[in-house]
Coordinates of C-alpha atoms in Angstrom, one line a residue:
Chain A
X1 CA 3.2 37.5 3.9
X2 CA 3.9 38.1 0.4
X3 CA 1.4 41.7 0.8
X4 CA 2.6 42.6 3.7
X5 CA 6.0 43.4 3.6
X6 CA 6.7 46.6 5.2
X7 CA 7.1 49.5 2.5
X8 CA 11.3 49.9 1.4
X9 CA 12.8 52.2 4.1
X10 CA 13.6 54.6 0.5
X11 CA 13.4 58.5 1.3
X12 CA 10.3 59.7 1.5
X13 CA 10.9 62.5 -0.4
X14 CA 11.8 59.9 -3.4
X15 CA 8.4 58.0 -2.6
X16 CA 6.4 61.1 -2.9
X17 CA 8.7 62.0 -6.4
X18 CA 7.7 58.3 -7.4
X19 CA 4.0 58.7 -6.9
X20 CA 4.3 62.3 -9.0
X21 CA 5.8 60.1 -11.7
X22 CA 3.1 57.7 -11.6
X23 CA 0.3 60.4 -11.1
X24 CA 1.5 61.9 -14.1
X25 CA 2.2 59.4 -16.5
X26 CA -1.5 58.7 -15.2
X27 CA -2.5 62.0 -16.5
X28 CA -0.9 61.5 -19.6
X29 CA -2.7 58.2 -20.0
X30 CA -6.2 60.3 -20.8
X31 CA -4.8 62.8 -22.5
X32 CA -3.8 60.4 -25.1
X33 CA -7.3 58.2 -24.7
X34 CA -9.4 61.1 -24.9
X35 CA -8.2 61.0 -28.8
X36 CA -10.5 57.9 -28.7
X37 CA -13.9 57.6 -28.1
X38 CA -13.4 55.9 -24.8
X39 CA -15.7 55.2 -22.2
X40 CA -14.7 56.0 -18.6
X41 CA -13.1 52.5 -18.0
X42 CA -11.8 52.3 -20.9
X43 CA -9.5 55.7 -20.2
X44 CA -9.2 54.1 -16.7
X45 CA -7.4 51.5 -17.9
X46 CA -6.0 53.3 -20.4
X47 CA -4.1 55.4 -17.8
X48 CA -3.3 52.6 -15.4
X49 CA -1.5 51.0 -18.1
X50 CA 0.3 53.5 -18.9
X51 CA 1.1 54.5 -15.1
X52 CA 1.8 51.1 -14.3
X53 CA 2.9 49.3 -17.2
X54 CA 6.7 49.6 -17.0
X55 CA 7.1 48.6 -13.5
X56 CA 5.1 45.7 -14.2
X57 CA 6.9 44.9 -17.1
X58 CA 9.7 44.8 -15.1
X59 CA 9.3 43.1 -12.1
X60 CA 7.7 40.2 -14.6
X61 CA 11.2 39.4 -15.9
X62 CA 12.1 40.2 -12.7
X63 CA 10.5 37.9 -10.5
X64 CA 10.2 40.1 -8.1
X65 CA 6.9 40.8 -6.4
X66 CA 4.4 43.5 -8.7
X67 CA 5.1 46.9 -7.0
X68 CA 1.6 48.3 -7.1
X69 CA 0.5 44.8 -5.5
X70 CA 3.2 45.4 -2.7
X71 CA 2.3 48.4 -2.3
X72 CA -1.5 49.8 -3.3
X73 CA -0.6 53.3 -3.3
X74 CA 0.4 53.3 -6.9
X75 CA -2.6 51.7 -7.8
X76 CA -4.6 54.4 -5.6
X77 CA -2.2 57.8 -6.4
X78 CA -2.8 56.5 -10.8
X79 CA -6.3 55.8 -10.3
X80 CA -7.1 59.4 -8.9
X81 CA -5.0 61.1 -11.3
X82 CA -6.6 59.1 -14.0
X83 CA -10.2 60.1 -12.4
X84 CA -9.3 63.6 -12.0
X85 CA -7.9 64.3 -15.3
X86 CA -11.0 62.0 -16.7
X87 CA -13.5 64.9 -15.0
X88 CA -11.1 68.0 -15.4
X89 CA -11.2 67.8 -18.3
X90 CA -14.5 68.0 -19.2
X91 CA -14.8 71.9 -17.5
X92 CA -11.3 73.2 -18.3
X93 CA -8.5 72.8 -21.2
X94 CA -5.4 71.5 -19.9
X95 CA -2.4 72.7 -21.9
X96 CA -1.3 69.2 -23.1
X97 CA 2.5 70.1 -22.0
X98 CA 1.0 70.4 -18.5
X99 CA 2.5 67.0 -17.4
X100 CA 5.6 67.1 -19.3
X101 CA 7.7 68.4 -16.1
X102 CA 6.6 66.0 -14.2
X103 CA 6.4 63.1 -16.8
X104 CA 9.8 63.5 -17.2
X105 CA 10.8 63.5 -13.3
X106 CA 9.1 60.3 -12.8
X107 CA 11.0 59.6 -15.9
X108 CA 14.2 60.0 -14.3
X109 CA 13.1 58.3 -11.5
X110 CA 11.5 55.4 -13.0
X111 CA 14.4 54.6 -14.7
X112 CA 17.2 55.0 -11.1
X113 CA 15.2 52.7 -9.8
X114 CA 14.3 49.8 -12.4
X115 CA 17.8 49.7 -12.5
X116 CA 18.8 49.8 -8.6
X117 CA 16.2 47.0 -8.4
X118 CA 17.8 45.1 -11.0
X119 CA 21.1 45.7 -9.9
X120 CA 20.0 44.3 -6.3
X121 CA 19.4 40.9 -8.4
X122 CA 22.3 40.5 -9.9
X123 CA 21.4 41.3 -12.8
X124 CA 24.8 42.0 -15.3
X125 CA 24.9 45.5 -16.2
X126 CA 23.2 45.3 -19.7
X127 CA 20.3 43.7 -18.8
X128 CA 20.1 46.3 -15.8
X129 CA 20.6 49.5 -18.3
X130 CA 17.4 47.9 -20.2
X131 CA 15.2 46.9 -16.8
X132 CA 15.2 51.1 -16.1
X133 CA 14.4 51.9 -19.8
X134 CA 11.7 49.4 -19.3
X135 CA 10.9 51.0 -16.2
X136 CA 10.7 54.6 -17.7
X137 CA 9.1 54.0 -20.8
X138 CA 7.0 50.6 -21.0
X139 CA 3.8 52.0 -19.7
X140 CA 4.1 54.4 -22.7
X141 CA 3.8 51.8 -25.2
X142 CA 1.7 50.2 -23.7
X143 CA -1.0 52.6 -24.0
X144 CA -0.2 53.8 -27.4
X145 CA -1.1 49.6 -28.3
X146 CA -4.1 50.0 -26.1
X147 CA -4.5 52.8 -28.2
X148 CA -3.8 51.3 -31.0
X149 CA -1.3 53.8 -32.3
X150 CA 2.5 53.6 -33.1
X151 CA 4.0 54.2 -29.9
X152 CA 5.0 58.0 -29.5
X153 CA 8.2 57.1 -27.7
X154 CA 9.7 54.8 -31.0
X155 CA 9.9 58.1 -32.7
X156 CA 10.2 62.1 -32.0
X157 CA 12.2 64.1 -28.9
X158 CA 14.7 62.0 -27.5
X159 CA 12.8 60.0 -24.2
X160 CA 14.0 56.8 -24.0
X161 CA 17.3 57.5 -24.6
X162 CA 17.5 60.0 -21.6
X163 CA 16.8 56.9 -19.6
X164 CA 19.1 54.6 -21.0
X165 CA 22.0 57.3 -20.6
X166 CA 21.0 57.6 -16.5
X167 CA 21.2 53.8 -16.3
X168 CA 24.6 53.8 -17.6
X169 CA 25.9 56.5 -15.8
X170 CA 24.1 54.9 -13.0
X171 CA 25.6 51.3 -13.5
X172 CA 29.3 53.0 -14.5
X173 CA 29.8 55.3 -11.3
X174 CA 28.5 52.0 -9.3
X175 CA 30.6 50.0 -10.8
X176 CA 33.6 52.9 -10.3
X177 CA 32.7 52.7 -6.4
X178 CA 30.7 55.9 -5.7
X179 CA 28.2 55.9 -3.6
X180 CA 24.8 54.7 -3.6
X181 CA 22.8 58.4 -3.3
X182 CA 25.5 59.8 -5.0
X183 CA 25.4 57.6 -8.5
X184 CA 21.8 57.4 -8.4
X185 CA 21.4 61.0 -7.9
X186 CA 23.8 62.1 -10.9
X187 CA 21.8 59.4 -13.3
X188 CA 18.6 61.6 -12.2
X189 CA 20.1 64.4 -13.0
X190 CA 21.3 63.6 -16.0
X191 CA 18.1 61.7 -17.2
X192 CA 16.3 65.4 -16.3
X193 CA 19.1 67.1 -18.4
X194 CA 18.6 65.2 -21.6
X195 CA 14.7 65.2 -21.3
X196 CA 14.8 68.5 -21.1
X197 CA 17.0 70.1 -23.5
X198 CA 15.6 67.3 -26.1
X199 CA 12.3 68.9 -25.1
X200 CA 13.2 72.6 -25.6
X201 CA 15.6 72.5 -28.4
X202 CA 14.3 69.1 -30.7
X203 CA 16.8 67.1 -30.1
X204 CA 16.6 63.8 -31.8
X205 CA 17.9 60.7 -32.6
X206 CA 18.6 59.5 -36.1
X207 CA 15.3 58.0 -38.1
X208 CA 15.5 54.6 -39.9
X209 CA 15.7 55.7 -43.7
X210 CA 16.3 51.9 -45.0
X211 CA 16.2 51.3 -49.2
X212 CA 13.5 48.5 -49.2
Chain B
X1 CA 22.6 33.8 -7.1
X2 CA 19.4 34.5 -9.7
X3 CA 21.9 35.2 -12.4
X4 CA 24.9 33.7 -11.6
X5 CA 24.1 30.2 -12.2
X6 CA 26.2 28.3 -14.8
X7 CA 25.3 28.0 -18.4
X8 CA 23.3 25.0 -19.1
X9 CA 25.8 22.3 -20.3
X10 CA 24.2 22.4 -23.7
X11 CA 25.5 21.6 -26.9
X12 CA 28.4 24.3 -28.0
X13 CA 26.7 23.8 -31.7
X14 CA 23.4 24.4 -30.4
X15 CA 23.9 27.0 -28.2
X16 CA 25.7 28.8 -31.9
X17 CA 22.3 28.4 -33.8
X18 CA 20.2 30.0 -30.7
X19 CA 22.4 32.9 -30.7
X20 CA 22.5 33.0 -34.7
X21 CA 18.2 32.7 -34.5
X22 CA 18.3 35.3 -32.3
X23 CA 20.7 37.5 -34.1
X24 CA 18.1 37.2 -36.8
X25 CA 14.5 37.6 -36.2
X26 CA 16.4 41.0 -34.6
X27 CA 17.3 41.3 -38.3
X28 CA 14.2 40.6 -39.5
X29 CA 12.7 42.8 -36.9
X30 CA 14.8 45.9 -38.0
X31 CA 13.2 45.2 -41.5
X32 CA 9.8 45.4 -40.4
X33 CA 10.2 48.1 -37.9
X34 CA 12.0 50.3 -41.2
X35 CA 8.6 50.3 -42.8
X36 CA 7.4 52.7 -40.0
X37 CA 9.1 56.3 -39.2
X38 CA 10.7 55.3 -35.8
X39 CA 14.1 56.1 -35.0
X40 CA 16.7 54.0 -33.5
X41 CA 15.5 53.8 -29.9
X42 CA 11.9 52.4 -31.3
X43 CA 14.0 50.2 -34.0
X44 CA 15.9 49.0 -31.3
X45 CA 13.2 47.8 -29.0
X46 CA 11.0 45.9 -31.8
X47 CA 14.0 44.3 -32.8
X48 CA 15.0 43.4 -29.5
X49 CA 11.3 42.7 -28.7
X50 CA 10.9 40.2 -31.7
X51 CA 14.2 38.8 -31.1
X52 CA 13.7 37.5 -27.1
X53 CA 9.9 38.3 -27.4
X54 CA 8.6 34.5 -27.4
X55 CA 11.0 32.9 -25.6
X56 CA 10.5 35.5 -22.8
X57 CA 6.9 35.2 -22.8
X58 CA 7.2 31.2 -22.3
X59 CA 9.6 31.7 -19.0
X60 CA 6.9 33.9 -17.8
X61 CA 4.5 31.5 -18.1
X62 CA 6.2 28.8 -17.0
X63 CA 7.9 30.5 -13.9
X64 CA 11.3 30.3 -15.1
X65 CA 14.3 33.0 -14.7
X66 CA 14.2 34.5 -18.2
X67 CA 16.8 33.5 -20.2
X68 CA 17.9 36.5 -22.3
X69 CA 17.9 37.6 -18.2
X70 CA 19.8 34.6 -16.9
X71 CA 22.6 34.8 -19.7
X72 CA 23.5 38.4 -21.3
X73 CA 24.7 36.9 -24.6
X74 CA 21.0 36.7 -25.9
X75 CA 20.8 40.0 -25.3
X76 CA 23.8 41.5 -26.4
X77 CA 23.9 39.4 -29.4
X78 CA 20.1 40.6 -30.6
X79 CA 21.4 44.3 -29.8
X80 CA 24.0 43.8 -32.2
X81 CA 22.5 42.3 -34.8
X82 CA 19.5 45.0 -34.3
X83 CA 22.0 48.3 -34.8
X84 CA 24.3 46.6 -37.8
X85 CA 21.3 45.8 -39.5
X86 CA 20.2 49.5 -38.6
X87 CA 23.1 50.5 -40.0
X88 CA 23.8 48.7 -42.9
X89 CA 20.3 49.3 -44.5
X90 CA 21.4 52.8 -44.6
X91 CA 23.8 52.1 -46.8
X92 CA 23.3 48.5 -48.9
X93 CA 20.1 47.1 -50.1
X94 CA 19.4 44.1 -48.1
X95 CA 17.2 41.6 -49.8
X96 CA 14.4 40.7 -47.7
X97 CA 14.4 37.2 -48.1
X98 CA 18.3 37.5 -46.4
X99 CA 16.9 36.1 -43.5
X100 CA 14.8 33.6 -43.9
X101 CA 16.9 30.8 -43.5
X102 CA 18.5 31.7 -40.4
X103 CA 15.1 32.2 -39.5
X104 CA 13.9 29.3 -40.7
X105 CA 16.9 27.0 -38.5
X106 CA 16.1 29.9 -35.7
X107 CA 12.2 28.6 -35.1
X108 CA 13.4 25.1 -35.2
X109 CA 15.4 25.7 -32.5
X110 CA 13.1 27.4 -30.5
X111 CA 11.0 24.8 -31.1
X112 CA 12.3 22.3 -29.8
X113 CA 14.1 24.8 -27.1
X114 CA 10.9 25.5 -25.6
X115 CA 9.3 22.1 -25.9
X116 CA 12.0 20.8 -24.0
X117 CA 12.1 23.6 -21.2
X118 CA 7.9 22.5 -20.9
X119 CA 8.0 18.9 -20.9
X120 CA 10.8 19.1 -18.0
X121 CA 9.0 21.0 -15.9
X122 CA 6.7 18.5 -15.9
X123 CA 3.8 20.3 -17.7
X124 CA 1.5 18.7 -19.5
X125 CA 2.3 17.6 -23.4
X126 CA -0.7 19.8 -24.7
X127 CA 1.2 22.5 -22.4
X128 CA 4.7 21.9 -23.5
X129 CA 4.0 22.0 -27.6
X130 CA 1.7 25.3 -27.2
X131 CA 5.5 26.2 -25.0
X132 CA 7.2 25.5 -28.1
X133 CA 5.0 27.1 -31.0
X134 CA 4.9 30.7 -28.4
X135 CA 8.5 30.5 -28.5
X136 CA 8.8 30.2 -31.7
X137 CA 6.7 32.8 -33.1
X138 CA 5.2 34.8 -30.0
X139 CA 8.9 37.4 -31.1
X140 CA 6.9 38.1 -34.6
X141 CA 3.6 38.6 -33.1
X142 CA 4.5 41.0 -30.5
X143 CA 6.7 42.9 -33.7
X144 CA 4.5 43.3 -35.7
X145 CA 1.3 44.3 -33.2
X146 CA 4.2 47.7 -31.1
X147 CA 4.3 48.1 -35.6
X148 CA 0.6 48.0 -35.1
X149 CA 0.4 46.0 -37.4
X150 CA -2.0 42.6 -37.9
X151 CA 0.6 39.9 -37.0
X152 CA 2.1 38.6 -40.2
X153 CA 2.1 34.7 -38.4
X154 CA -1.6 34.9 -38.6
X155 CA -1.8 34.6 -42.6
X156 CA 0.8 33.3 -45.6
X157 CA 2.8 30.5 -45.5
X158 CA 2.9 27.9 -42.9
X159 CA 5.2 29.0 -39.9
X160 CA 3.3 28.6 -36.6
X161 CA 2.3 25.4 -38.2
X162 CA 5.6 23.8 -38.9
X163 CA 6.5 25.0 -35.3
X164 CA 3.1 23.0 -33.9
X165 CA 4.7 19.9 -35.9
X166 CA 7.9 19.7 -34.5
X167 CA 7.1 20.5 -31.1
X168 CA 4.3 17.3 -31.4
X169 CA 6.6 14.5 -32.7
X170 CA 9.1 16.4 -30.6
X171 CA 6.9 14.8 -27.3
X172 CA 5.9 12.0 -29.5
X173 CA 9.2 9.8 -30.3
X174 CA 10.1 10.9 -26.6
X175 CA 7.1 9.5 -24.9
X176 CA 8.0 6.6 -27.6
X177 CA 11.1 5.9 -25.9
X178 CA 13.3 7.3 -28.3
X179 CA 16.2 9.4 -27.0
X180 CA 16.3 13.0 -26.3
X181 CA 19.1 13.7 -29.1
X182 CA 17.3 12.0 -32.2
X183 CA 13.9 12.9 -30.4
X184 CA 15.2 16.8 -30.3
X185 CA 17.0 16.4 -34.0
X186 CA 13.9 14.6 -35.8
X187 CA 11.5 17.7 -34.5
X188 CA 13.9 20.4 -35.6
X189 CA 14.1 19.0 -38.9
X190 CA 10.2 18.6 -40.0
X191 CA 10.2 21.9 -38.9
X192 CA 13.0 23.3 -41.1
X193 CA 11.3 20.9 -43.5
X194 CA 7.9 22.0 -43.4
X195 CA 9.0 26.0 -43.0
X196 CA 11.3 25.5 -46.2
X197 CA 8.4 23.4 -48.4
X198 CA 6.2 26.1 -47.6
X199 CA 8.0 29.4 -48.1
X200 CA 9.3 27.0 -51.8
X201 CA 5.7 25.9 -52.7
X202 CA 3.4 27.8 -50.7
X203 CA 1.8 25.6 -48.7
X204 CA -1.1 27.3 -46.7
X205 CA -3.6 26.9 -44.0
X206 CA -7.3 27.8 -44.9
X207 CA -8.3 30.6 -44.5
X208 CA -11.2 31.8 -42.3
X209 CA -14.4 32.1 -44.3
X210 CA -16.9 33.5 -41.9
X211 CA -20.6 34.1 -43.4
X212 CA -20.8 37.1 -40.8
Chain C
X1 CA 5.5 18.9 -8.8
X2 CA 4.7 22.2 -10.4
X3 CA 2.0 20.3 -12.3
X4 CA 0.8 17.9 -11.1
X5 CA -0.8 19.0 -8.1
X6 CA -4.3 18.4 -7.5
X7 CA -7.4 20.3 -8.6
X8 CA -8.8 22.8 -5.9
X9 CA -11.7 21.2 -4.6
X10 CA -14.1 23.5 -5.6
X11 CA -17.4 23.2 -6.6
X12 CA -18.2 21.1 -10.0
X13 CA -20.9 23.1 -10.9
X14 CA -18.8 26.2 -10.7
X15 CA -15.6 24.5 -12.1
X16 CA -18.4 23.7 -15.3
X17 CA -19.7 26.6 -15.7
X18 CA -16.1 27.9 -15.5
X19 CA -14.9 25.7 -18.4
X20 CA -17.8 27.0 -20.5
X21 CA -16.8 30.4 -20.1
X22 CA -13.2 30.2 -21.5
X23 CA -15.1 28.0 -24.0
X24 CA -18.2 31.4 -24.8
X25 CA -14.7 33.2 -24.7
X26 CA -12.6 31.2 -27.0
X27 CA -16.0 31.3 -30.0
X28 CA -16.0 35.1 -29.4
X29 CA -11.9 35.1 -30.1
X30 CA -13.1 33.3 -33.3
X31 CA -16.0 35.7 -34.3
X32 CA -13.6 38.8 -34.1
X33 CA -11.3 37.3 -35.9
X34 CA -12.9 35.7 -39.0
X35 CA -13.3 39.4 -39.4
X36 CA -9.7 39.6 -40.4
X37 CA -8.0 37.4 -43.5
X38 CA -6.4 35.2 -40.4
X39 CA -5.5 31.5 -41.4
X40 CA -6.8 28.6 -38.9
X41 CA -3.6 28.9 -36.9
X42 CA -4.1 32.8 -36.4
X43 CA -7.9 32.8 -35.4
X44 CA -6.7 29.6 -33.0
X45 CA -4.2 32.1 -31.6
X46 CA -7.3 34.9 -31.5
X47 CA -9.2 32.6 -29.5
X48 CA -7.0 30.9 -26.7
X49 CA -5.7 34.9 -26.2
X50 CA -9.2 35.9 -25.6
X51 CA -10.4 33.1 -23.7
X52 CA -7.2 32.6 -21.5
X53 CA -5.8 35.8 -21.8
X54 CA -7.4 37.1 -18.9
X55 CA -6.3 34.2 -16.1
X56 CA -2.6 34.5 -17.2
X57 CA -2.4 37.9 -16.7
X58 CA -3.8 37.5 -13.7
X59 CA -1.6 34.7 -12.4
X60 CA 1.7 36.4 -13.7
X61 CA 1.3 39.6 -11.5
X62 CA -0.2 37.5 -8.3
X63 CA 2.7 34.9 -9.0
X64 CA 0.5 32.1 -8.8
X65 CA 0.7 29.1 -11.9
X66 CA -0.6 30.1 -14.7
X67 CA -3.9 28.7 -14.3
X68 CA -4.5 26.8 -18.3
X69 CA -0.6 25.4 -17.5
X70 CA -1.7 24.2 -13.7
X71 CA -4.9 22.3 -15.5
X72 CA -4.8 21.8 -19.1
X73 CA -8.8 20.9 -19.5
X74 CA -8.8 25.2 -20.0
X75 CA -6.5 25.4 -22.6
X76 CA -8.5 21.8 -24.3
X77 CA -11.4 23.0 -24.5
X78 CA -10.3 27.0 -25.3
X79 CA -8.9 25.2 -28.5
X80 CA -11.9 23.0 -29.2
X81 CA -14.5 25.2 -28.6
X82 CA -12.1 27.5 -31.5
X83 CA -12.0 25.1 -33.8
X84 CA -15.0 23.7 -33.3
X85 CA -16.8 27.7 -34.5
X86 CA -14.2 27.7 -37.0
X87 CA -15.6 24.8 -38.4
X88 CA -18.9 25.6 -38.4
X89 CA -19.2 29.1 -39.2
X90 CA -18.1 27.8 -43.0
X91 CA -21.4 25.8 -42.4
X92 CA -23.5 27.6 -40.4
X93 CA -24.5 31.5 -40.1
X94 CA -23.5 32.0 -36.7
X95 CA -25.8 34.4 -34.7
X96 CA -23.5 37.0 -33.2
X97 CA -25.3 37.0 -30.2
X98 CA -25.2 33.6 -29.3
X99 CA -22.0 33.8 -27.4
X100 CA -23.1 36.7 -25.4
X101 CA -25.2 34.5 -22.9
X102 CA -22.2 32.6 -22.1
X103 CA -20.0 35.1 -22.0
X104 CA -21.8 36.8 -19.8
X105 CA -21.9 34.1 -17.2
X106 CA -18.2 33.7 -17.9
X107 CA -17.6 37.0 -17.1
X108 CA -19.3 36.4 -13.6
X109 CA -18.0 33.5 -12.6
X110 CA -14.1 35.2 -13.5
X111 CA -14.5 37.8 -11.4
X112 CA -15.3 36.0 -8.9
X113 CA -12.7 34.1 -9.1
X114 CA -10.1 36.4 -10.0
X115 CA -10.9 38.4 -7.4
X116 CA -10.9 35.2 -4.6
X117 CA -7.4 34.5 -5.8
X118 CA -6.4 37.7 -5.2
X119 CA -7.9 37.8 -1.7
X120 CA -6.2 34.7 -0.8
X121 CA -2.9 35.7 -1.7
X122 CA -3.7 38.7 1.1
X123 CA -3.9 41.7 -1.7
X124 CA -5.1 44.9 -0.7
X125 CA -9.1 44.9 -1.4
X126 CA -8.5 47.1 -4.2
X127 CA -5.5 45.5 -6.1
X128 CA -8.0 42.6 -5.4
X129 CA -11.0 44.4 -7.1
X130 CA -9.0 44.7 -9.6
X131 CA -8.0 41.2 -10.4
X132 CA -11.4 40.4 -10.7
X133 CA -11.6 43.0 -13.6
X134 CA -8.7 41.7 -15.0
X135 CA -9.6 38.0 -15.2
X136 CA -12.7 39.4 -16.8
X137 CA -11.8 41.7 -19.3
X138 CA -8.1 41.6 -20.3
X139 CA -9.0 38.2 -22.6
X140 CA -10.9 40.6 -24.5
X141 CA -8.5 43.6 -24.7
X142 CA -5.7 41.2 -26.0
X143 CA -8.2 39.8 -28.7
X144 CA -8.7 43.2 -29.7
X145 CA -4.8 44.1 -29.7
X146 CA -4.0 40.4 -31.5
X147 CA -6.8 41.7 -34.0
X148 CA -5.0 46.0 -35.0
X149 CA -8.3 47.0 -33.5
X150 CA -9.4 49.6 -30.4
X151 CA -10.5 47.1 -27.4
X152 CA -14.5 46.8 -27.7
X153 CA -14.5 47.2 -24.1
X154 CA -13.1 51.0 -23.9
X155 CA -16.4 51.9 -24.8
X156 CA -19.8 50.5 -25.7
X157 CA -22.2 48.4 -23.1
X158 CA -21.5 48.5 -19.5
X159 CA -19.0 45.0 -19.9
X160 CA -15.8 45.7 -17.5
X161 CA -18.1 47.5 -14.8
X162 CA -20.5 45.2 -14.5
X163 CA -17.5 43.4 -13.6
X164 CA -16.1 45.5 -11.2
X165 CA -19.4 46.3 -9.5
X166 CA -19.6 42.4 -8.6
X167 CA -15.7 42.2 -7.0
X168 CA -16.6 45.0 -4.8
X169 CA -19.4 43.4 -3.5
X170 CA -17.5 39.8 -2.9
X171 CA -15.5 41.9 -1.1
X172 CA -17.3 44.1 1.0
X173 CA -19.7 40.8 1.7
X174 CA -16.4 39.4 3.5
X175 CA -15.3 42.2 4.6
X176 CA -19.2 42.3 7.0
X177 CA -18.5 38.7 8.0
X178 CA -20.2 36.9 4.6
X179 CA -19.4 33.7 4.3
X180 CA -17.5 33.1 1.2
X181 CA -20.2 31.0 -0.8
X182 CA -22.9 34.0 0.1
X183 CA -20.2 36.3 -1.4
X184 CA -19.7 34.8 -4.4
X185 CA -23.2 34.0 -5.4
X186 CA -24.3 37.1 -4.3
X187 CA -21.1 39.0 -6.6
X188 CA -21.9 36.9 -9.4
X189 CA -25.3 37.4 -9.8
X190 CA -24.7 41.4 -9.7
X191 CA -21.8 41.2 -12.4
X192 CA -25.1 38.8 -14.6
X193 CA -28.3 41.4 -14.0
X194 CA -25.8 45.1 -14.6
X195 CA -24.3 42.8 -18.2
X196 CA -27.8 41.5 -19.5
X197 CA -29.3 44.6 -18.1
X198 CA -26.7 46.6 -19.9
X199 CA -27.5 44.6 -23.4
X200 CA -31.1 44.6 -22.3
X201 CA -31.5 48.5 -21.8
X202 CA -28.0 50.2 -23.4
X203 CA -26.5 51.1 -20.5
X204 CA -23.4 52.7 -20.7
X205 CA -20.8 54.9 -19.3
X206 CA -20.5 58.4 -19.5
X207 CA -17.9 59.1 -23.1
X208 CA -14.5 61.1 -22.7
X209 CA -15.3 64.4 -23.9
X210 CA -11.8 66.1 -23.4
X211 CA -11.2 69.8 -25.4
X212 CA -7.6 69.2 -26.5

């Protein structure tokens, strides 16, 4: 019964974008893992961790059924995207920025879905916003830890900040009485705008400068 | 319903010490992250992981509601402590040892609360003692992994050992019929004494010396 | 109640092999940790993470009671094996390959038990096979992350691949109507044969070679 529940009746378009986001993060995971002398298995595991890690941690913390266990499509998508990317890079030189746009779309969608899932369970607003961020960025953190690198998302152009801003907007709009659809759309657009602006104009957060 | 349950009626003092321990571990997380070129988000995530990681793993393993999701105060405290520390270190030179005393108090309290939580769920004694240790030290391990460092707690002056000793004393006293309050107090004091003694006198465990 | 449920009535031999596998992975964890200047606690934690990490992640993802919390024997076995290895390496030079055979047996058993546990909960086939792999290899990944090393299992001779092949065989045989016992035996033997063959003949997966 745990696994046979029907798919949550969300819009097909949103579902498709979610799968595209998973695929983009898996592909980005392959490119990251490719800097290390990993074999096919290592690359696949890094790709799966990148694509599924954020939503998995969210579901574990909220005590929900892990999304890719409830719906195998996400796992198949991540696996396929990882294998295809692995095969492609042997023959063609993929531009590293190829995945940045779907990745940004995925970040927007994961933020919205993560925040909504937490709100639906009655989580307080700050927890809910953090769940949106976790869903969006934790996969990338796990990817970098597995590659024995400092997480990329801890520095560089705005990424998690875009996610957090969108999550907070979603919560504020819902609290103000906006419809779920409008709130989700506005929040997703905000994430996208900030992320794409950061990529284009190099927006960054202040870097820590302790006098230790 | 998951989130609306009332706070467990523990003593206000203990609750306050728990928040102070969370704050101390968040602040220590900021100082650790400050050695890396992380931005504000990176520092905040490391601080949250340091402050909340141990209790989160305990709650996941024991299948309890994660403590900072059930009670948002811990998350707010960790976030505030992290941000304040981040801001302070730009202007004043904080002595690295500033956080060692509240951190030791937090270790004592987390050990006691983690062990008690496991015992309350009927966990066997060895598991319960390990849960006390996990609650006390796992946050620091996650902090160091995220910073791409070998965990500090795996070497150096006694830290986890103090936690384990306290957890075992708590279990032994309860088994001997001591009241919960007396057992908790004695265990907490033991953790504090060992940890402060280790800091003062440099007590250490034997270091591994394999002939490989 | 959570913890007092009786042991699942599996065959005593299989149970013993499972404990041997846990012991072997704990011992291998000690040898890995021994390359770092860890103290006794650090070595023990790495050993426990290596021995119990895979099954723990499987149980968390599947929302089962964590196996070493339900049955303390696994924790005691891992702890004892870690401590004995820690003590032994001070006096005798243990050949690094000493643990490879029990480790391979453990891999086979963990693969079978992990896959079966997921199937019993109604998980789809791809998820179930991944759970078998996670049970077998995630402990080693955590071990290496804690030691601040790139996971060994991401390169080198076939290890996870052996696990995945066995998990898929188990699922295919069950789907074809084979008895649980026959399926489990065949799957376990396949894992062992591939792993031992890889150790003997140096079988490897293709290594990633991106033109980045």
